[in-house]
Amino acid sequence: SNLQEPSDASSKLFSEFAFAFDIDGVLYQGRNRVEGADKVIKMIRSNGIRYVFLTNGGGVPENKKADTLQERLQLGKHEDVIRGRMILSHTPMSAWDDSLKNDGTVLITGSHPEQSRQIALDYGFKRVVTPGDILAACRDVYPFELTKDGLHGKHVPLPDGKRMLNLADPYTTDIPHDALKIDHIFIWNDPRDWSVDTQIIHDLLISHKGYFGTVSQKNGDKSLPNNGWQQDGQPGLWISNMDLLWKTNYPLNRFGTGAFMEALKGLWSTTTDGMELQFDALGKPSNHTYKYAHDRLLKYYHDMTRHRGQAENEYETPKSHPLRRVYMIGDNPESDIRGANDFNADDGTEWIPILVRTGVWRQTATEREPRHKPAVIVDDVVDAVVWALNNEG
Ligand code: G3P
Ligand code: MG
């Protein structure tokens, strides 16, 4: 690819445009770096152009993911070009209201429940339970052997001295005060043990207000559809991203977190006689995620100018150097392209999606065009950056 340093004209405009880089399928595929990805990041950095990494990956702390990317791109350790700019699928939850974090108990599961627990605690959530904790407190919840050694093996006691109900009558209205009650369920990336997680999540979705081991007291109330399930104070369900597919180093696309959700939706439809599963999704293409990324990009103007030795007070008003365009470089039309197209920034900044051919999307005889249309389709991240810089004149 024909990467060149930007012209003077484009570097003068540095404060007016920015980049959001998707990771899998754009910067690397599995463990393999996409040729030239390291160079474009360095070039953007050295020209003072704002950027973030906006990935639907997660289940690891932001800094750990940043270090992995730094390593895979073979960027020198001393070059701090990634830390502080990593937005994972669940990162926007770190900015949630303290009241949400302080009140109630969260069940968290996903790729690495133990690690996810720690991330949630670091974000400020006060009470975090994993499937491992539930199984340790009541092994009868799951009748089968655990499929993966260790995944749900680690556990801590339930918070606030709570215990698992093992009621002879799950329909009882007499619920002890120390019974475990879950208020939110977070699925933070591709669950590895679908069977356990599905059972535990389903138990909670049919419970009386999140008390594990109970059944909604509206159960059987014919005036309510769906037996009152998911309308009777059960925990809210959040999924960190809806990616059905993602790009690894295997030639065929692999299932992602969205595949687990499709399975759960199917099961829910079966057990509820056709009801639709209610949930909220973060990650791309969700508006929450694009808004969060946009706000982060606006703030970086200050970081970078200070870094360049400018006086702090000169840059206290971001409005004086607004962002006009953000180039979202992605490989997945359903998340990267769709999200950028759907997002309307309050300040009028345009998000411009660029689709690369190194990832999930492939032109085939049956799919000549992606379902969600990018501004342009290019071969790889290098061509994407070149196209954007040319677009800036
Ligand atoms: O699990 C990661 C996958 O869903 C996509 O990651 O970087 O392409 O958004 P990314
Ligand atoms: Mg991707």
mmCIF file of C-alpha atoms and ligand atoms in Angstrom:
data_model
loop_
_atom_site.group_PDB
_atom_site.id
_atom_site.type_symbol
_atom_site.label_atom_id
_atom_site.label_comp_id
_atom_site.label_asym_id
_atom_site.label_seq_id
_atom_site.Cartn_x
_atom_site.Cartn_y
_atom_site.Cartn_z
ATOM 1 C CA SER A 1 0.000 0.000 0.000
ATOM 2 C CA ASN A 2 1.058 3.541 -0.693
ATOM 3 C CA LEU A 3 1.296 5.167 2.696
ATOM 4 C CA GLN A 4 2.748 8.634 2.702
ATOM 5 C CA GLU A 5 3.250 11.192 5.399
ATOM 6 C CA PRO A 6 0.324 13.620 5.333
ATOM 7 C CA SER A 7 0.821 16.895 3.532
ATOM 8 C CA ASP A 8 1.242 20.116 5.502
ATOM 9 C CA ALA A 9 -2.321 20.964 4.655
ATOM 10 C CA SER A 10 -3.670 17.885 6.394
ATOM 11 C CA SER A 11 -1.482 18.186 9.476
ATOM 12 C CA LYS A 12 -2.651 21.773 9.988
ATOM 13 C CA LEU A 13 -6.159 20.448 10.277
ATOM 14 C CA PHE A 14 -5.150 17.983 12.956
ATOM 15 C CA SER A 15 -7.680 19.079 15.488
ATOM 16 C CA GLU A 16 -10.665 18.780 13.189
ATOM 17 C CA PHE A 17 -10.674 15.112 12.346
ATOM 18 C CA ALA A 18 -10.002 11.928 14.203
ATOM 19 C CA PHE A 19 -9.861 8.179 13.776
ATOM 20 C CA ALA A 20 -11.615 5.306 15.506
ATOM 21 C CA PHE A 21 -9.913 1.999 14.786
ATOM 22 C CA ASP A 22 -11.658 -1.302 15.088
ATOM 23 C CA ILE A 23 -9.184 -4.008 16.144
ATOM 24 C CA ASP A 24 -10.065 -7.546 15.029
ATOM 25 C CA GLY A 25 -10.105 -7.712 11.254
ATOM 26 C CA VAL A 26 -8.581 -4.238 10.921
ATOM 27 C CA LEU A 27 -5.335 -4.106 12.916
ATOM 28 C CA TYR A 28 -4.931 -7.818 13.304
ATOM 29 C CA GLN A 29 -6.516 -11.131 12.454
ATOM 30 C CA GLY A 30 -6.167 -13.538 15.353
ATOM 31 C CA ARG A 31 -2.513 -13.111 16.254
ATOM 32 C CA ASN A 32 -1.331 -11.827 12.904
ATOM 33 C CA ARG A 33 -0.774 -8.143 12.424
ATOM 34 C CA VAL A 34 -2.263 -6.546 9.330
ATOM 35 C CA GLU A 35 0.661 -5.252 7.280
ATOM 36 C CA GLY A 36 1.327 -1.559 7.884
ATOM 37 C CA ALA A 37 -1.033 -1.215 10.877
ATOM 38 C CA ASP A 38 1.833 -0.209 13.177
ATOM 39 C CA LYS A 39 3.033 2.468 10.775
ATOM 40 C CA VAL A 40 -0.325 4.182 10.364
ATOM 41 C CA ILE A 41 -0.844 4.392 14.120
ATOM 42 C CA LYS A 42 2.612 5.924 14.610
ATOM 43 C CA MET A 43 2.058 8.360 11.766
ATOM 44 C CA ILE A 44 -1.307 9.508 13.106
ATOM 45 C CA ARG A 45 0.158 9.903 16.551
ATOM 46 C CA SER A 46 3.135 11.915 15.375
ATOM 47 C CA ASN A 47 0.844 14.258 13.447
ATOM 48 C CA GLY A 48 -1.221 15.036 16.520
ATOM 49 C CA ILE A 49 -4.373 13.514 15.081
ATOM 50 C CA ARG A 50 -6.786 12.254 17.719
ATOM 51 C CA TYR A 51 -7.641 8.544 17.745
ATOM 52 C CA VAL A 52 -9.236 5.778 19.773
ATOM 53 C CA PHE A 53 -9.415 2.022 19.503
ATOM 54 C CA LEU A 54 -13.051 1.017 19.442
ATOM 55 C CA THR A 55 -13.418 -2.723 19.736
ATOM 56 C CA ASN A 56 -16.235 -5.073 20.607
ATOM 57 C CA GLY A 57 -13.669 -7.238 22.357
ATOM 58 C CA GLY A 58 -13.670 -7.305 26.142
ATOM 59 C CA GLY A 59 -13.437 -9.426 29.254
ATOM 60 C CA VAL A 60 -9.957 -8.045 29.920
ATOM 61 C CA PRO A 61 -8.909 -4.757 31.533
ATOM 62 C CA GLU A 62 -8.382 -1.890 29.070
ATOM 63 C CA ASN A 63 -4.661 -1.661 29.839
ATOM 64 C CA LYS A 64 -4.134 -5.362 29.314
ATOM 65 C CA LYS A 65 -5.846 -5.209 25.925
ATOM 66 C CA ALA A 66 -3.730 -2.147 25.098
ATOM 67 C CA ASP A 67 -0.547 -4.048 25.938
ATOM 68 C CA THR A 68 -1.620 -7.012 23.795
ATOM 69 C CA LEU A 69 -2.267 -4.702 20.859
ATOM 70 C CA GLN A 70 1.066 -2.945 21.390
ATOM 71 C CA GLU A 71 2.773 -6.333 21.317
ATOM 72 C CA ARG A 72 0.897 -7.697 18.306
ATOM 73 C CA LEU A 73 1.554 -4.561 16.317
ATOM 74 C CA GLN A 74 5.187 -4.854 17.400
ATOM 75 C CA LEU A 75 5.237 -1.263 18.535
ATOM 76 C CA GLY A 76 8.147 -0.568 20.872
ATOM 77 C CA LYS A 77 7.268 -0.816 24.562
ATOM 78 C CA HIS A 78 8.405 2.752 25.212
ATOM 79 C CA GLU A 79 5.926 4.173 22.707
ATOM 80 C CA ASP A 80 2.809 4.973 24.612
ATOM 81 C CA VAL A 81 0.437 5.103 21.686
ATOM 82 C CA ILE A 82 -2.346 2.800 22.831
ATOM 83 C CA ARG A 83 -2.878 2.926 26.602
ATOM 84 C CA GLY A 84 -5.596 5.353 27.567
ATOM 85 C CA ARG A 85 -7.184 5.095 24.123
ATOM 86 C CA MET A 86 -8.663 1.634 24.377
ATOM 87 C CA ILE A 87 -12.467 1.416 24.392
ATOM 88 C CA LEU A 88 -13.724 -2.114 24.924
ATOM 89 C CA SER A 89 -17.321 -3.222 24.602
ATOM 90 C CA HIS A 90 -17.971 -2.772 28.328
ATOM 91 C CA THR A 91 -15.827 0.356 28.879
ATOM 92 C CA PRO A 92 -18.808 2.780 28.692
ATOM 93 C CA MET A 93 -20.186 1.128 31.845
ATOM 94 C CA SER A 94 -17.259 2.621 33.767
ATOM 95 C CA ALA A 95 -18.955 6.008 33.273
ATOM 96 C CA TRP A 96 -22.325 4.859 34.608
ATOM 97 C CA ASP A 97 -23.893 6.684 37.492
ATOM 98 C CA ASP A 98 -22.550 5.843 40.933
ATOM 99 C CA SER A 99 -26.049 5.080 42.152
ATOM 100 C CA LEU A 100 -26.246 2.235 39.631
ATOM 101 C CA LYS A 101 -22.906 0.928 40.824
ATOM 102 C CA ASN A 102 -23.668 1.197 44.518
ATOM 103 C CA ASP A 103 -27.173 -0.218 44.522
ATOM 104 C CA GLY A 104 -27.886 -3.821 43.958
ATOM 105 C CA THR A 105 -25.908 -6.871 42.983
ATOM 106 C CA VAL A 106 -24.571 -7.720 39.538
ATOM 107 C CA LEU A 107 -24.156 -11.190 38.070
ATOM 108 C CA ILE A 108 -21.296 -11.067 35.620
ATOM 109 C CA THR A 109 -20.279 -13.718 33.153
ATOM 110 C CA GLY A 110 -18.504 -13.987 29.831
ATOM 111 C CA SER A 111 -15.119 -15.029 28.579
ATOM 112 C CA HIS A 112 -13.268 -14.813 31.891
ATOM 113 C CA PRO A 113 -15.736 -14.352 34.763
ATOM 114 C CA GLU A 114 -13.010 -13.908 37.376
ATOM 115 C CA GLN A 115 -11.281 -11.229 35.366
ATOM 116 C CA SER A 116 -14.614 -9.595 34.556
ATOM 117 C CA ARG A 117 -15.461 -9.464 38.259
ATOM 118 C CA GLN A 118 -12.259 -7.530 38.894
ATOM 119 C CA ILE A 119 -12.976 -5.140 36.013
ATOM 120 C CA ALA A 120 -16.485 -4.490 37.346
ATOM 121 C CA LEU A 121 -15.091 -3.808 40.828
ATOM 122 C CA ASP A 122 -12.512 -1.459 39.295
ATOM 123 C CA TYR A 123 -15.326 0.363 37.456
ATOM 124 C CA GLY A 124 -16.902 0.895 40.864
ATOM 125 C CA PHE A 125 -19.632 -1.762 41.029
ATOM 126 C CA LYS A 126 -19.916 -2.715 44.673
ATOM 127 C CA ARG A 127 -21.414 -6.213 44.663
ATOM 128 C CA VAL A 128 -20.377 -8.583 41.900
ATOM 129 C CA VAL A 129 -21.245 -12.286 41.709
ATOM 130 C CA THR A 130 -20.041 -14.814 39.127
ATOM 131 C CA PRO A 131 -21.557 -18.176 38.135
ATOM 132 C CA GLY A 132 -18.633 -19.752 40.019
ATOM 133 C CA ASP A 133 -19.797 -18.124 43.263
ATOM 134 C CA ILE A 134 -23.317 -19.415 42.703
ATOM 135 C CA LEU A 135 -22.137 -22.968 42.010
ATOM 136 C CA ALA A 136 -19.888 -22.893 45.064
ATOM 137 C CA ALA A 137 -22.802 -21.768 47.213
ATOM 138 C CA CYS A 138 -25.200 -24.331 45.733
ATOM 139 C CA ARG A 139 -23.748 -26.990 43.456
ATOM 140 C CA ASP A 140 -27.223 -28.387 42.720
ATOM 141 C CA VAL A 141 -27.993 -25.369 40.524
ATOM 142 C CA TYR A 142 -26.216 -27.119 37.663
ATOM 143 C CA PRO A 143 -26.753 -30.871 37.403
ATOM 144 C CA PHE A 144 -23.886 -31.700 35.044
ATOM 145 C CA GLU A 145 -20.128 -31.809 35.235
ATOM 146 C CA LEU A 146 -18.456 -28.549 34.395
ATOM 147 C CA THR A 147 -17.139 -28.706 30.871
ATOM 148 C CA LYS A 148 -14.007 -26.642 31.380
ATOM 149 C CA ASP A 149 -11.736 -27.113 34.334
ATOM 150 C CA GLY A 150 -11.293 -23.994 36.308
ATOM 151 C CA LEU A 151 -13.556 -21.630 34.363
ATOM 152 C CA HIS A 152 -16.229 -21.597 37.010
ATOM 153 C CA GLY A 153 -13.925 -23.100 39.614
ATOM 154 C CA LYS A 154 -12.818 -19.857 41.242
ATOM 155 C CA HIS A 155 -15.217 -18.260 43.628
ATOM 156 C CA VAL A 156 -15.668 -15.934 46.545
ATOM 157 C CA PRO A 157 -18.433 -15.953 49.160
ATOM 158 C CA LEU A 158 -21.682 -14.238 48.191
ATOM 159 C CA PRO A 159 -21.705 -10.536 49.133
ATOM 160 C CA ASP A 160 -23.181 -9.221 52.402
ATOM 161 C CA GLY A 161 -23.483 -12.743 53.831
ATOM 162 C CA LYS A 162 -26.214 -13.632 51.328
ATOM 163 C CA ARG A 163 -27.035 -17.267 50.685
ATOM 164 C CA MET A 164 -28.578 -19.338 47.946
ATOM 165 C CA LEU A 165 -32.168 -20.332 48.396
ATOM 166 C CA ASN A 166 -32.836 -24.007 47.944
ATOM 167 C CA LEU A 167 -36.548 -23.862 48.515
ATOM 168 C CA ALA A 168 -38.900 -26.784 48.437
ATOM 169 C CA ASP A 169 -41.439 -24.290 47.117
ATOM 170 C CA PRO A 170 -39.915 -21.841 44.621
ATOM 171 C CA TYR A 171 -43.307 -20.099 44.405
ATOM 172 C CA THR A 172 -43.274 -19.067 48.054
ATOM 173 C CA THR A 173 -43.926 -15.456 49.031
ATOM 174 C CA ASP A 174 -41.972 -15.969 52.233
ATOM 175 C CA ILE A 175 -38.457 -15.011 51.083
ATOM 176 C CA PRO A 176 -35.762 -14.864 53.784
ATOM 177 C CA HIS A 177 -33.976 -11.514 54.108
ATOM 178 C CA ASP A 178 -30.560 -13.040 53.439
ATOM 179 C CA ALA A 179 -31.524 -14.666 50.128
ATOM 180 C CA LEU A 180 -29.299 -13.822 47.144
ATOM 181 C CA LYS A 181 -30.982 -11.250 44.918
ATOM 182 C CA ILE A 182 -29.466 -10.250 41.575
ATOM 183 C CA ASP A 183 -30.389 -6.864 40.122
ATOM 184 C CA HIS A 184 -28.457 -6.786 36.853
ATOM 185 C CA ILE A 185 -26.971 -9.446 34.611
ATOM 186 C CA PHE A 186 -23.931 -8.490 32.531
ATOM 187 C CA ILE A 187 -22.580 -10.751 29.816
ATOM 188 C CA TRP A 188 -19.115 -9.404 29.135
ATOM 189 C CA ASN A 189 -18.013 -11.181 26.010
ATOM 190 C CA ASP A 190 -18.209 -14.634 24.567
ATOM 191 C CA PRO A 191 -19.256 -16.996 27.347
ATOM 192 C CA ARG A 192 -17.118 -20.126 27.240
ATOM 193 C CA ASP A 193 -19.525 -22.319 29.126
ATOM 194 C CA TRP A 194 -22.856 -21.671 27.457
ATOM 195 C CA SER A 195 -24.661 -24.427 29.288
ATOM 196 C CA VAL A 196 -23.995 -23.197 32.846
ATOM 197 C CA ASP A 197 -24.448 -19.567 31.935
ATOM 198 C CA THR A 198 -27.695 -20.214 30.092
ATOM 199 C CA GLN A 199 -29.143 -22.114 33.055
ATOM 200 C CA ILE A 200 -28.205 -19.430 35.577
ATOM 201 C CA ILE A 201 -29.389 -16.527 33.422
ATOM 202 C CA HIS A 202 -32.686 -18.271 32.674
ATOM 203 C CA ASP A 203 -33.229 -19.000 36.384
ATOM 204 C CA LEU A 204 -32.887 -15.291 37.091
ATOM 205 C CA LEU A 205 -35.101 -14.158 34.239
ATOM 206 C CA ILE A 206 -38.026 -16.227 35.539
ATOM 207 C CA SER A 207 -37.410 -15.436 39.220
ATOM 208 C CA HIS A 208 -39.387 -13.311 41.626
ATOM 209 C CA LYS A 209 -37.562 -9.969 41.397
ATOM 210 C CA GLY A 210 -34.142 -11.605 41.001
ATOM 211 C CA TYR A 211 -34.232 -13.846 44.106
ATOM 212 C CA PHE A 212 -32.288 -16.851 42.905
ATOM 213 C CA GLY A 213 -34.254 -20.082 43.251
ATOM 214 C CA THR A 214 -37.710 -18.477 43.128
ATOM 215 C CA VAL A 215 -40.255 -18.192 40.351
ATOM 216 C CA SER A 216 -42.117 -14.971 39.588
ATOM 217 C CA GLN A 217 -45.181 -14.641 41.778
ATOM 218 C CA LYS A 218 -47.009 -13.471 38.686
ATOM 219 C CA ASN A 219 -46.427 -16.921 37.250
ATOM 220 C CA GLY A 220 -49.668 -18.283 35.930
ATOM 221 C CA ASP A 221 -51.329 -14.846 35.911
ATOM 222 C CA LYS A 222 -53.169 -15.081 32.642
ATOM 223 C CA SER A 223 -53.720 -11.332 32.494
ATOM 224 C CA LEU A 224 -49.989 -10.921 31.854
ATOM 225 C CA PRO A 225 -48.275 -12.317 28.809
ATOM 226 C CA ASN A 226 -45.218 -14.432 29.397
ATOM 227 C CA ASN A 227 -46.195 -15.389 32.971
ATOM 228 C CA GLY A 228 -44.923 -12.042 34.171
ATOM 229 C CA TRP A 229 -41.364 -12.993 33.268
ATOM 230 C CA GLN A 230 -39.214 -10.012 32.443
ATOM 231 C CA GLN A 231 -42.033 -7.700 33.589
ATOM 232 C CA ASP A 232 -42.018 -8.362 37.280
ATOM 233 C CA GLY A 233 -38.816 -6.852 38.648
ATOM 234 C CA GLN A 234 -36.458 -9.471 37.270
ATOM 235 C CA PRO A 235 -32.865 -8.318 36.707
ATOM 236 C CA GLY A 236 -32.111 -6.324 33.566
ATOM 237 C CA LEU A 237 -29.994 -8.163 31.035
ATOM 238 C CA TRP A 238 -27.042 -6.411 29.377
ATOM 239 C CA ILE A 239 -24.838 -7.877 26.713
ATOM 240 C CA SER A 240 -21.514 -6.223 25.945
ATOM 241 C CA ASN A 241 -21.801 -6.677 22.188
ATOM 242 C CA MET A 242 -23.960 -8.381 19.600
ATOM 243 C CA ASP A 243 -21.276 -9.525 17.138
ATOM 244 C CA LEU A 244 -22.498 -12.726 15.589
ATOM 245 C CA LEU A 245 -19.199 -13.158 13.778
ATOM 246 C CA TRP A 246 -15.637 -11.954 14.080
ATOM 247 C CA LYS A 247 -12.389 -12.369 12.228
ATOM 248 C CA THR A 248 -9.575 -14.507 13.618
ATOM 249 C CA ASN A 249 -6.639 -16.095 11.787
ATOM 250 C CA TYR A 250 -8.880 -19.017 10.759
ATOM 251 C CA PRO A 251 -10.086 -18.502 7.187
ATOM 252 C CA LEU A 252 -13.791 -18.747 8.036
ATOM 253 C CA ASN A 253 -15.472 -16.230 10.340
ATOM 254 C CA ARG A 254 -15.960 -17.417 13.920
ATOM 255 C CA PHE A 255 -18.967 -16.993 16.222
ATOM 256 C CA GLY A 256 -18.825 -14.152 18.733
ATOM 257 C CA THR A 257 -20.848 -12.975 21.719
ATOM 258 C CA GLY A 258 -23.918 -12.380 19.557
ATOM 259 C CA ALA A 259 -24.100 -16.088 18.809
ATOM 260 C CA PHE A 260 -24.578 -16.837 22.508
ATOM 261 C CA MET A 261 -27.336 -14.243 22.579
ATOM 262 C CA GLU A 262 -29.078 -15.809 19.566
ATOM 263 C CA ALA A 263 -29.012 -19.160 21.359
ATOM 264 C CA LEU A 264 -30.433 -17.585 24.515
ATOM 265 C CA LYS A 265 -33.141 -15.799 22.512
ATOM 266 C CA GLY A 266 -34.105 -19.099 20.887
ATOM 267 C CA LEU A 267 -34.335 -20.884 24.211
ATOM 268 C CA TRP A 268 -36.324 -18.023 25.750
ATOM 269 C CA SER A 269 -38.752 -18.126 22.868
ATOM 270 C CA THR A 270 -39.217 -21.857 23.435
ATOM 271 C CA THR A 271 -39.757 -21.690 27.187
ATOM 272 C CA THR A 272 -42.077 -18.665 26.970
ATOM 273 C CA ASP A 273 -44.140 -19.782 24.028
ATOM 274 C CA GLY A 274 -42.766 -17.289 21.582
ATOM 275 C CA MET A 275 -41.948 -14.222 23.682
ATOM 276 C CA GLU A 276 -39.096 -12.011 22.660
ATOM 277 C CA LEU A 277 -36.133 -11.767 25.030
ATOM 278 C CA GLN A 278 -35.724 -8.242 26.452
ATOM 279 C CA PHE A 279 -32.171 -6.986 26.798
ATOM 280 C CA ASP A 280 -29.849 -4.031 26.221
ATOM 281 C CA ALA A 281 -26.700 -4.235 24.156
ATOM 282 C CA LEU A 282 -23.545 -2.187 24.432
ATOM 283 C CA GLY A 283 -20.646 -2.194 21.965
ATOM 284 C CA LYS A 284 -20.851 -1.255 18.320
ATOM 285 C CA PRO A 285 -23.358 -0.499 16.733
ATOM 286 C CA SER A 286 -24.954 0.825 19.954
ATOM 287 C CA ASN A 287 -25.332 4.566 20.178
ATOM 288 C CA HIS A 288 -24.083 4.529 23.806
ATOM 289 C CA THR A 289 -20.758 3.259 22.561
ATOM 290 C CA TYR A 290 -20.348 5.799 19.750
ATOM 291 C CA LYS A 291 -21.315 8.621 22.088
ATOM 292 C CA TYR A 292 -18.790 7.453 24.650
ATOM 293 C CA ALA A 293 -16.062 7.239 21.974
ATOM 294 C CA HIS A 294 -16.985 10.668 20.663
ATOM 295 C CA ASP A 295 -16.727 12.230 24.123
ATOM 296 C CA ARG A 296 -13.349 10.599 24.646
ATOM 297 C CA LEU A 297 -12.080 11.976 21.333
ATOM 298 C CA LEU A 298 -13.180 15.489 22.277
ATOM 299 C CA LYS A 299 -11.172 15.236 25.498
ATOM 300 C CA TYR A 300 -7.983 14.042 23.817
ATOM 301 C CA TYR A 301 -7.517 17.365 22.157
ATOM 302 C CA HIS A 302 -6.459 18.663 25.545
ATOM 303 C CA ASP A 303 -4.118 15.770 26.319
ATOM 304 C CA MET A 304 -2.319 15.976 23.058
ATOM 305 C CA THR A 305 -1.868 19.710 22.928
ATOM 306 C CA ARG A 306 -0.556 19.760 26.488
ATOM 307 C CA HIS A 307 1.730 16.948 25.546
ATOM 308 C CA ARG A 308 3.085 19.198 22.795
ATOM 309 C CA GLY A 309 4.062 21.801 25.372
ATOM 310 C CA GLN A 310 1.178 24.222 24.959
ATOM 311 C CA ALA A 311 -0.178 26.252 27.831
ATOM 312 C CA GLU A 312 -3.023 24.467 29.581
ATOM 313 C CA ASN A 313 -5.416 27.388 29.804
ATOM 314 C CA GLU A 314 -5.342 27.929 26.044
ATOM 315 C CA TYR A 315 -7.259 24.726 25.602
ATOM 316 C CA GLU A 316 -9.858 24.860 28.280
ATOM 317 C CA THR A 317 -12.618 25.452 25.738
ATOM 318 C CA PRO A 318 -12.887 22.495 23.392
ATOM 319 C CA LYS A 319 -15.457 24.402 21.341
ATOM 320 C CA SER A 320 -12.705 26.568 19.881
ATOM 321 C CA HIS A 321 -11.324 23.543 18.047
ATOM 322 C CA PRO A 322 -14.302 21.353 17.362
ATOM 323 C CA LEU A 323 -14.132 17.939 15.877
ATOM 324 C CA ARG A 324 -15.728 17.828 12.450
ATOM 325 C CA ARG A 325 -15.156 14.337 11.149
ATOM 326 C CA VAL A 326 -14.331 10.974 12.701
ATOM 327 C CA TYR A 327 -13.255 8.151 10.404
ATOM 328 C CA MET A 328 -14.420 4.793 11.742
ATOM 329 C CA ILE A 329 -12.287 2.090 10.169
ATOM 330 C CA GLY A 330 -13.944 -1.286 10.546
ATOM 331 C CA ASP A 331 -14.405 -4.707 9.005
ATOM 332 C CA ASN A 332 -17.902 -5.585 10.178
ATOM 333 C CA PRO A 333 -20.801 -3.859 8.396
ATOM 334 C CA GLU A 334 -23.296 -4.868 11.110
ATOM 335 C CA SER A 335 -21.353 -3.241 13.943
ATOM 336 C CA ASP A 336 -18.667 -0.816 12.720
ATOM 337 C CA ILE A 337 -20.398 0.601 9.649
ATOM 338 C CA ARG A 338 -23.961 0.511 10.881
ATOM 339 C CA GLY A 339 -23.028 2.164 14.201
ATOM 340 C CA ALA A 340 -21.141 5.012 12.533
ATOM 341 C CA ASN A 341 -24.006 5.590 10.082
ATOM 342 C CA ASP A 342 -26.627 5.621 12.829
ATOM 343 C CA PHE A 343 -24.764 7.869 15.254
ATOM 344 C CA ASN A 344 -25.671 11.554 15.305
ATOM 345 C CA ALA A 345 -23.199 13.516 17.426
ATOM 346 C CA ASP A 346 -24.709 16.437 19.347
ATOM 347 C CA ASP A 347 -22.032 18.790 18.043
ATOM 348 C CA GLY A 348 -22.723 17.898 14.409
ATOM 349 C CA THR A 349 -19.497 15.925 13.907
ATOM 350 C CA GLU A 350 -19.830 13.497 11.059
ATOM 351 C CA TRP A 351 -18.802 9.892 11.644
ATOM 352 C CA ILE A 352 -17.579 8.452 8.337
ATOM 353 C CA PRO A 353 -17.389 4.653 8.074
ATOM 354 C CA ILE A 354 -14.662 3.002 6.015
ATOM 355 C CA LEU A 355 -14.910 -0.736 5.374
ATOM 356 C CA VAL A 356 -11.755 -2.821 4.916
ATOM 357 C CA ARG A 357 -11.413 -6.178 3.181
ATOM 358 C CA THR A 358 -9.142 -7.793 5.803
ATOM 359 C CA GLY A 359 -11.945 -8.916 8.095
ATOM 360 C CA VAL A 360 -15.453 -10.284 8.423
ATOM 361 C CA TRP A 361 -16.865 -8.811 5.230
ATOM 362 C CA ARG A 362 -16.117 -10.427 1.917
ATOM 363 C CA GLN A 363 -17.629 -9.657 -1.414
ATOM 364 C CA THR A 364 -19.302 -12.794 -2.675
ATOM 365 C CA ALA A 365 -21.406 -13.705 -5.651
ATOM 366 C CA THR A 366 -24.513 -13.397 -3.495
ATOM 367 C CA GLU A 367 -23.419 -10.387 -1.423
ATOM 368 C CA ARG A 368 -21.892 -7.859 -3.798
ATOM 369 C CA GLU A 369 -22.546 -4.939 -1.426
ATOM 370 C CA PRO A 370 -22.582 -4.848 2.375
ATOM 371 C CA ARG A 371 -26.003 -4.380 3.950
ATOM 372 C CA HIS A 372 -24.841 -1.234 5.747
ATOM 373 C CA LYS A 373 -23.101 1.076 3.329
ATOM 374 C CA PRO A 374 -19.697 2.585 4.153
ATOM 375 C CA ALA A 375 -18.376 5.784 2.549
ATOM 376 C CA VAL A 376 -15.812 3.617 0.788
ATOM 377 C CA ILE A 377 -14.498 0.046 0.718
ATOM 378 C CA VAL A 378 -10.701 -0.290 0.691
ATOM 379 C CA ASP A 379 -8.228 -3.145 0.930
ATOM 380 C CA ASP A 380 -6.833 -2.513 4.392
ATOM 381 C CA VAL A 381 -6.249 -0.062 7.229
ATOM 382 C CA VAL A 382 -3.390 1.645 5.411
ATOM 383 C CA ASP A 383 -5.564 2.428 2.403
ATOM 384 C CA ALA A 384 -8.320 3.538 4.758
ATOM 385 C CA VAL A 385 -6.071 6.124 6.415
ATOM 386 C CA VAL A 386 -4.746 7.288 3.046
ATOM 387 C CA TRP A 387 -8.334 7.714 1.793
ATOM 388 C CA ALA A 388 -9.261 9.708 4.892
ATOM 389 C CA LEU A 389 -6.228 11.984 4.629
ATOM 390 C CA ASN A 390 -6.995 12.635 0.962
ATOM 391 C CA ASN A 391 -10.576 13.388 1.911
ATOM 392 C CA GLU A 392 -9.225 16.016 4.285
ATOM 393 C CA GLY A 393 -7.453 17.612 1.344
HETATM 394 O O1 G3P B 1 -14.669 -10.489 20.426
HETATM 395 C C1 G3P B 1 -14.207 -9.516 19.555
HETATM 396 C C2 G3P B 1 -15.053 -9.345 18.377
HETATM 397 O O2 G3P B 1 -16.411 -9.442 18.673
HETATM 398 C C3 G3P B 1 -14.812 -8.108 17.542
HETATM 399 O O3 G3P B 1 -13.775 -7.256 17.869
HETATM 400 O O4 G3P B 1 -12.216 -5.418 17.406
HETATM 401 O O5 G3P B 1 -13.577 -6.370 15.551
HETATM 402 O O6 G3P B 1 -14.681 -5.004 17.303
HETATM 403 P P1 G3P B 1 -13.570 -5.942 16.977
HETATM 404 MG MG MG B 2 -13.605 -6.006 13.672
#
